Amino acid sequence: MTVRARTVLVLVAVLAAIALLGGVGLGRWIGDIALPGGWRGCTVELPESMPGAGDGQLRRVSLDPEQMANAATIAAIGVQRGLPPRAVVVALATGFQESKLRNLTGGDRDSVGLFQQRPSQGWGTVEQIRDTRYATNAFYAGLERIRGWQDMRVTDAAQAVQRSAFPEAYEKWTDESQVLTAALLGEATGAVACTVTQDPVMRGAEATAALTDGLRLDWGGLESLLPVSTTPSLSVPVENAQAGWRYAHWLVSHATDHGVKRVTFGDQEWTAEGGSWSSISGSDIETGRVMAEVFA
């Protein structure tokens, strides 16, 4: 057996052991593991000027591309429904616990999807629940039916919706969920950064069309989205800085599955190759809009 093969086997064994132990803390470090091929995933980090989450002042969470894209969709749909940030925290904590923010094909008994909802319990058909937007809206609708959920602990609000056999399990994901919520709702600048090393899933006009559809479905409205004819790009007009960072972070979160090459907002730029945000100047600065360029 080669050294590389032994390394991969050891990595698989470690991840399996973590899964058997319930995955405590998995979302905090999985994106930092140097997997074969150099993939390093996504990092969400609040700046030092912002308070961290929880007693331990957690301010950094690492996710893989699927987890990051699902987290961004959960946050966007919460905003679209007019819900407060607390609802997004509850939804993310539930997604962490139930599926590690993955759209699972199965689970306990007939549970499927991001929130492990069960067709037999009236959540919808398997096909519906496997649609992340349908599942997210169904979760939020269930949360809105709970009287006083806004004043509950995260784990109590989640349990009131999910009715899990492990009612305290959601609480351990509160800190991670608060960090993600702050970043994905645009409260922090350049807080979501993803490194994309593999070939893009889609390119050109297909990628631009998919981004346009995804933005409109997740956020609602956005009729003023504009494709840019000179390059395979998309222009998103925004009314303020927080809205701009919401869309910018969403675009970076979906970079892997939508072929995003470059995102700019104000004097900040993210690139798939560099994987981080940096300052730009001169003619590259756009005012009042987020620009997304996809791979040609």
PDB file of N, CA, C and O in Angstrom, residues 144-178:
ATOM      1  N   GLU A 144     -42.600  29.162  12.824  1.00  0.00           N
ATOM      2  CA  GLU A 144     -43.521  30.295  12.987  1.00  0.00           C
ATOM      3  C   GLU A 144     -44.803  29.896  13.699  1.00  0.00           C
ATOM      4  O   GLU A 144     -45.493  30.752  14.260  1.00  0.00           O
ATOM      5  N   ARG A 145     -45.135  28.608  13.677  1.00  0.00           N
ATOM      6  CA  ARG A 145     -46.347  28.143  14.365  1.00  0.00           C
ATOM      7  C   ARG A 145     -46.131  27.936  15.862  1.00  0.00           C
ATOM      8  O   ARG A 145     -47.093  27.713  16.594  1.00  0.00           O
ATOM      9  N   ILE A 146     -44.880  28.010  16.307  1.00  0.00           N
ATOM     10  CA  ILE A 146     -44.576  27.786  17.723  1.00  0.00           C
ATOM     11  C   ILE A 146     -44.712  29.104  18.482  1.00  0.00           C
ATOM     12  O   ILE A 146     -43.971  30.059  18.225  1.00  0.00           O
ATOM     13  N   ARG A 147     -45.654  29.169  19.400  1.00  0.00           N
ATOM     14  CA  ARG A 147     -45.858  30.400  20.164  1.00  0.00           C
ATOM     15  C   ARG A 147     -44.652  30.676  21.062  1.00  0.00           C
ATOM     16  O   ARG A 147     -44.211  29.809  21.810  1.00  0.00           O
ATOM     17  N   GLY A 148     -44.129  31.881  20.961  1.00  0.00           N
ATOM     18  CA  GLY A 148     -43.038  32.304  21.822  1.00  0.00           C
ATOM     19  C   GLY A 148     -41.672  31.748  21.466  1.00  0.00           C
ATOM     20  O   GLY A 148     -40.745  31.807  22.292  1.00  0.00           O
ATOM     21  N   TRP A 149     -41.503  31.238  20.244  1.00  0.00           N
ATOM     22  CA  TRP A 149     -40.216  30.638  19.880  1.00  0.00           C
ATOM     23  C   TRP A 149     -39.069  31.647  19.980  1.00  0.00           C
ATOM     24  O   TRP A 149     -37.923  31.275  20.267  1.00  0.00           O
ATOM     25  N   GLN A 150     -39.374  32.926  19.780  1.00  0.00           N
ATOM     26  CA  GLN A 150     -38.330  33.963  19.796  1.00  0.00           C
ATOM     27  C   GLN A 150     -37.628  34.048  21.150  1.00  0.00           C
ATOM     28  O   GLN A 150     -36.468  34.459  21.229  1.00  0.00           O
ATOM     29  N   ASP A 151     -38.325  33.677  22.222  1.00  0.00           N
ATOM     30  CA  ASP A 151     -37.770  33.784  23.568  1.00  0.00           C
ATOM     31  C   ASP A 151     -37.235  32.462  24.106  1.00  0.00           C
ATOM     32  O   ASP A 151     -36.772  32.393  25.240  1.00  0.00           O
ATOM     33  N   MET A 152     -37.299  31.419  23.286  1.00  0.00           N
ATOM     34  CA  MET A 152     -36.805  30.111  23.713  1.00  0.00           C
ATOM     35  C   MET A 152     -35.306  29.982  23.473  1.00  0.00           C
ATOM     36  O   MET A 152     -34.722  30.677  22.656  1.00  0.00           O
ATOM     37  N   ARG A 153     -34.683  29.038  24.193  1.00  0.00           N
ATOM     38  CA  ARG A 153     -33.334  28.633  23.827  1.00  0.00           C
ATOM     39  C   ARG A 153     -33.360  28.062  22.414  1.00  0.00           C
ATOM     40  O   ARG A 153     -34.388  27.551  21.950  1.00  0.00           O
ATOM     41  N   VAL A 154     -32.237  28.126  21.733  1.00  0.00           N
ATOM     42  CA  VAL A 154     -32.162  27.591  20.373  1.00  0.00           C
ATOM     43  C   VAL A 154     -32.617  26.141  20.341  1.00  0.00           C
ATOM     44  O   VAL A 154     -33.410  25.734  19.488  1.00  0.00           O
ATOM     45  N   THR A 155     -32.129  25.330  21.266  1.00  0.00           N
ATOM     46  CA  THR A 155     -32.459  23.910  21.255  1.00  0.00           C
ATOM     47  C   THR A 155     -33.941  23.663  21.524  1.00  0.00           C
ATOM     48  O   THR A 155     -34.536  22.733  20.967  1.00  0.00           O
ATOM     49  N   ASP A 156     -34.581  24.501  22.360  1.00  0.00           N
ATOM     50  CA  ASP A 156     -36.006  24.325  22.647  1.00  0.00           C
ATOM     51  C   ASP A 156     -36.859  24.713  21.438  1.00  0.00           C
ATOM     52  O   ASP A 156     -37.861  24.047  21.136  1.00  0.00           O
ATOM     53  N   ALA A 157     -36.476  25.787  20.750  1.00  0.00           N
ATOM     54  CA  ALA A 157     -37.220  26.195  19.557  1.00  0.00           C
ATOM     55  C   ALA A 157     -37.089  25.139  18.464  1.00  0.00           C
ATOM     56  O   ALA A 157     -38.074  24.780  17.802  1.00  0.00           O
ATOM     57  N   ALA A 158     -35.862  24.624  18.266  1.00  0.00           N
ATOM     58  CA  ALA A 158     -35.651  23.585  17.259  1.00  0.00           C
ATOM     59  C   ALA A 158     -36.431  22.320  17.605  1.00  0.00           C
ATOM     60  O   ALA A 158     -37.074  21.712  16.736  1.00  0.00           O
ATOM     61  N   GLN A 159     -36.395  21.929  18.860  1.00  0.00           N
ATOM     62  CA  GLN A 159     -37.087  20.721  19.286  1.00  0.00           C
ATOM     63  C   GLN A 159     -38.591  20.847  19.129  1.00  0.00           C
ATOM     64  O   GLN A 159     -39.271  19.876  18.789  1.00  0.00           O
ATOM     65  N   ALA A 160     -39.131  22.042  19.344  1.00  0.00           N
ATOM     66  CA  ALA A 160     -40.570  22.244  19.191  1.00  0.00           C
ATOM     67  C   ALA A 160     -41.012  21.972  17.756  1.00  0.00           C
ATOM     68  O   ALA A 160     -42.147  21.547  17.519  1.00  0.00           O
ATOM     69  N   VAL A 161     -40.115  22.195  16.809  1.00  0.00           N
ATOM     70  CA  VAL A 161     -40.421  21.917  15.402  1.00  0.00           C
ATOM     71  C   VAL A 161     -40.126  20.461  15.056  1.00  0.00           C
ATOM     72  O   VAL A 161     -40.934  19.772  14.428  1.00  0.00           O
ATOM     73  N   GLN A 162     -38.951  19.981  15.476  1.00  0.00           N
ATOM     74  CA  GLN A 162     -38.456  18.683  15.020  1.00  0.00           C
ATOM     75  C   GLN A 162     -38.980  17.495  15.826  1.00  0.00           C
ATOM     76  O   GLN A 162     -39.060  16.384  15.316  1.00  0.00           O
ATOM     77  N   ARG A 163     -39.252  17.701  17.122  1.00  0.00           N
ATOM     78  CA  ARG A 163     -39.692  16.619  18.011  1.00  0.00           C
ATOM     79  C   ARG A 163     -38.739  15.428  17.964  1.00  0.00           C
ATOM     80  O   ARG A 163     -39.108  14.286  17.732  1.00  0.00           O
ATOM     81  N   SER A 164     -37.463  15.752  18.197  1.00  0.00           N
ATOM     82  CA  SER A 164     -36.394  14.762  18.137  1.00  0.00           C
ATOM     83  C   SER A 164     -36.343  13.925  19.409  1.00  0.00           C
ATOM     84  O   SER A 164     -36.799  14.347  20.476  1.00  0.00           O
ATOM     85  N   ALA A 165     -35.714  12.752  19.302  1.00  0.00           N
ATOM     86  CA  ALA A 165     -35.476  11.914  20.479  1.00  0.00           C
ATOM     87  C   ALA A 165     -34.325  12.457  21.325  1.00  0.00           C
ATOM     88  O   ALA A 165     -34.086  11.973  22.433  1.00  0.00           O
ATOM     89  N   PHE A 166     -33.614  13.453  20.802  1.00  0.00           N
ATOM     90  CA  PHE A 166     -32.482  14.048  21.510  1.00  0.00           C
ATOM     91  C   PHE A 166     -32.698  15.562  21.584  1.00  0.00           C
ATOM     92  O   PHE A 166     -32.065  16.334  20.867  1.00  0.00           O
ATOM     93  N   PRO A 167     -33.602  16.021  22.454  1.00  0.00           N
ATOM     94  CA  PRO A 167     -34.026  17.420  22.458  1.00  0.00           C
ATOM     95  C   PRO A 167     -32.943  18.431  22.792  1.00  0.00           C
ATOM     96  O   PRO A 167     -33.057  19.601  22.426  1.00  0.00           O
ATOM     97  N   GLU A 168     -31.873  18.024  23.469  1.00  0.00           N
ATOM     98  CA  GLU A 168     -30.806  18.955  23.838  1.00  0.00           C
ATOM     99  C   GLU A 168     -29.701  19.033  22.791  1.00  0.00           C
ATOM    100  O   GLU A 168     -28.779  19.842  22.906  1.00  0.00           O
ATOM    101  N   ALA A 169     -29.785  18.216  21.749  1.00  0.00           N
ATOM    102  CA  ALA A 169     -28.663  18.081  20.808  1.00  0.00           C
ATOM    103  C   ALA A 169     -28.411  19.335  19.984  1.00  0.00           C
ATOM    104  O   ALA A 169     -27.289  19.585  19.552  1.00  0.00           O
ATOM    105  N   TYR A 170     -29.447  20.134  19.757  1.00  0.00           N
ATOM    106  CA  TYR A 170     -29.298  21.297  18.879  1.00  0.00           C
ATOM    107  C   TYR A 170     -28.457  22.406  19.514  1.00  0.00           C
ATOM    108  O   TYR A 170     -27.845  23.207  18.809  1.00  0.00           O
ATOM    109  N   GLU A 171     -28.429  22.444  20.845  1.00  0.00           N
ATOM    110  CA  GLU A 171     -27.779  23.563  21.527  1.00  0.00           C
ATOM    111  C   GLU A 171     -26.284  23.649  21.232  1.00  0.00           C
ATOM    112  O   GLU A 171     -25.728  24.741  21.193  1.00  0.00           O
ATOM    113  N   LYS A 172     -25.642  22.507  20.997  1.00  0.00           N
ATOM    114  CA  LYS A 172     -24.193  22.528  20.804  1.00  0.00           C
ATOM    115  C   LYS A 172     -23.770  23.216  19.508  1.00  0.00           C
ATOM    116  O   LYS A 172     -22.590  23.511  19.310  1.00  0.00           O
ATOM    117  N   TRP A 173     -24.734  23.480  18.620  1.00  0.00           N
ATOM    118  CA  TRP A 173     -24.423  24.148  17.351  1.00  0.00           C
ATOM    119  C   TRP A 173     -24.785  25.630  17.370  1.00  0.00           C
ATOM    120  O   TRP A 173     -24.706  26.304  16.347  1.00  0.00           O
ATOM    121  N   THR A 174     -25.155  26.149  18.520  1.00  0.00           N
ATOM    122  CA  THR A 174     -25.586  27.550  18.600  1.00  0.00           C
ATOM    123  C   THR A 174     -24.481  28.522  18.206  1.00  0.00           C
ATOM    124  O   THR A 174     -24.708  29.456  17.428  1.00  0.00           O
ATOM    125  N   ASP A 175     -23.284  28.328  18.725  1.00  0.00           N
ATOM    126  CA  ASP A 175     -22.198  29.272  18.440  1.00  0.00           C
ATOM    127  C   ASP A 175     -21.869  29.304  16.944  1.00  0.00           C
ATOM    128  O   ASP A 175     -21.720  30.370  16.354  1.00  0.00           O
ATOM    129  N   GLU A 176     -21.713  28.119  16.337  1.00  0.00           N
ATOM    130  CA  GLU A 176     -21.429  28.064  14.902  1.00  0.00           C
ATOM    131  C   GLU A 176     -22.529  28.759  14.109  1.00  0.00           C
ATOM    132  O   GLU A 176     -22.267  29.500  13.145  1.00  0.00           O
ATOM    133  N   SER A 177     -23.765  28.515  14.513  1.00  0.00           N
ATOM    134  CA  SER A 177     -24.902  29.083  13.784  1.00  0.00           C
ATOM    135  C   SER A 177     -24.963  30.600  13.916  1.00  0.00           C
ATOM    136  O   SER A 177     -25.360  31.302  12.978  1.00  0.00           O
ATOM    137  N   GLN A 178     -24.562  31.126  15.072  1.00  0.00           N
ATOM    138  CA  GLN A 178     -24.538  32.578  15.242  1.00  0.00           C
ATOM    139  C   GLN A 178     -23.469  33.224  14.366  1.00  0.00           C
ATOM    140  O   GLN A 178     -23.693  34.293  13.784  1.00  0.00           O
TER     141      GLN A 178
END
